[in-house]
């Protein structure tokens, strides 16, 4: 009888642990702080970016979603702005291979 109770408790603990892991995968969670800090540092060092306002990350399974809000260096034209953003996005994806979705919002203020 005691063995049955021990097995039942063990199965209950395993179910709770698996449930928590599945919940975090379904709901999503922020990228680990070190990875996020590396992204922030990389973005702040880009010559195309004047000021980084926000960096949001969400881990969804093995994929990562990233949203960036930044003030870009003045290019003089809309086409120049688009090309600068596309260049940053392409280099960002090369640097951080786990990024599946990348949203980039240029802005003048936070």
mmCIF file of C-alpha atoms in Angstrom, residues 1-59:
data_model
loop_
_atom_site.group_PDB
_atom_site.id
_atom_site.type_symbol
_atom_site.label_atom_id
_atom_site.label_comp_id
_atom_site.label_asym_id
_atom_site.label_seq_id
_atom_site.Cartn_x
_atom_site.Cartn_y
_atom_site.Cartn_z
ATOM 1 C CA UNK A 1 0.000 0.000 0.000
ATOM 2 C CA UNK A 2 2.858 2.381 0.824
ATOM 3 C CA UNK A 3 4.506 1.585 -2.509
ATOM 4 C CA UNK A 4 1.303 2.522 -4.321
ATOM 5 C CA UNK A 5 1.164 5.861 -2.484
ATOM 6 C CA UNK A 6 4.813 6.596 -3.299
ATOM 7 C CA UNK A 7 4.228 5.845 -6.983
ATOM 8 C CA UNK A 8 1.090 8.029 -6.952
ATOM 9 C CA UNK A 9 2.972 10.962 -5.390
ATOM 10 C CA UNK A 10 5.827 10.524 -7.865
ATOM 11 C CA UNK A 11 3.412 10.536 -10.814
ATOM 12 C CA UNK A 12 1.695 13.635 -9.419
ATOM 13 C CA UNK A 13 5.014 15.505 -9.128
ATOM 14 C CA UNK A 14 6.001 14.546 -12.668
ATOM 15 C CA UNK A 15 2.600 15.706 -13.980
ATOM 16 C CA UNK A 16 2.998 19.078 -12.233
ATOM 17 C CA UNK A 17 6.500 19.589 -13.646
ATOM 18 C CA UNK A 18 5.418 18.664 -17.178
ATOM 19 C CA UNK A 19 2.323 20.878 -16.872
ATOM 20 C CA UNK A 20 4.433 23.894 -15.902
ATOM 21 C CA UNK A 21 6.806 23.327 -18.823
ATOM 22 C CA UNK A 22 3.983 22.939 -21.341
ATOM 23 C CA UNK A 23 2.261 26.066 -19.978
ATOM 24 C CA UNK A 24 5.418 28.151 -20.432
ATOM 25 C CA UNK A 25 5.800 26.846 -23.993
ATOM 26 C CA UNK A 26 2.182 27.614 -24.889
ATOM 27 C CA UNK A 27 1.947 31.025 -23.237
ATOM 28 C CA UNK A 28 5.475 32.120 -24.028
ATOM 29 C CA UNK A 29 8.113 33.674 -21.845
ATOM 30 C CA UNK A 30 10.782 36.297 -22.255
ATOM 31 C CA UNK A 31 14.175 35.294 -23.626
ATOM 32 C CA UNK A 32 16.768 34.576 -20.966
ATOM 33 C CA UNK A 33 18.316 37.777 -19.541
ATOM 34 C CA UNK A 34 21.811 37.121 -20.930
ATOM 35 C CA UNK A 35 20.508 36.571 -24.476
ATOM 36 C CA UNK A 36 18.330 39.692 -24.219
ATOM 37 C CA UNK A 37 21.283 41.744 -22.967
ATOM 38 C CA UNK A 38 23.401 40.552 -25.894
ATOM 39 C CA UNK A 39 20.663 41.658 -28.295
ATOM 40 C CA UNK A 40 20.346 45.041 -26.612
ATOM 41 C CA UNK A 41 24.100 45.646 -26.688
ATOM 42 C CA UNK A 42 24.287 44.610 -30.345
ATOM 43 C CA UNK A 43 21.448 46.972 -31.312
ATOM 44 C CA UNK A 44 22.890 49.899 -29.340
ATOM 45 C CA UNK A 45 26.216 49.508 -31.143
ATOM 46 C CA UNK A 46 24.684 49.652 -34.628
ATOM 47 C CA UNK A 47 25.605 52.871 -36.479
ATOM 48 C CA UNK A 48 22.114 53.014 -38.054
ATOM 49 C CA UNK A 49 20.426 53.247 -34.641
ATOM 50 C CA UNK A 50 20.566 56.558 -32.797
ATOM 51 C CA UNK A 51 18.696 55.414 -29.667
ATOM 52 C CA UNK A 52 17.077 52.146 -28.598
ATOM 53 C CA UNK A 53 13.770 52.748 -26.807
ATOM 54 C CA UNK A 54 12.377 49.237 -26.289
ATOM 55 C CA UNK A 55 13.412 45.656 -26.866
ATOM 56 C CA UNK A 56 10.770 43.018 -26.234
ATOM 57 C CA UNK A 57 11.422 39.304 -26.554
ATOM 58 C CA UNK A 58 9.170 36.281 -26.282
ATOM 59 C CA UNK A 59 10.325 32.680 -26.364
#
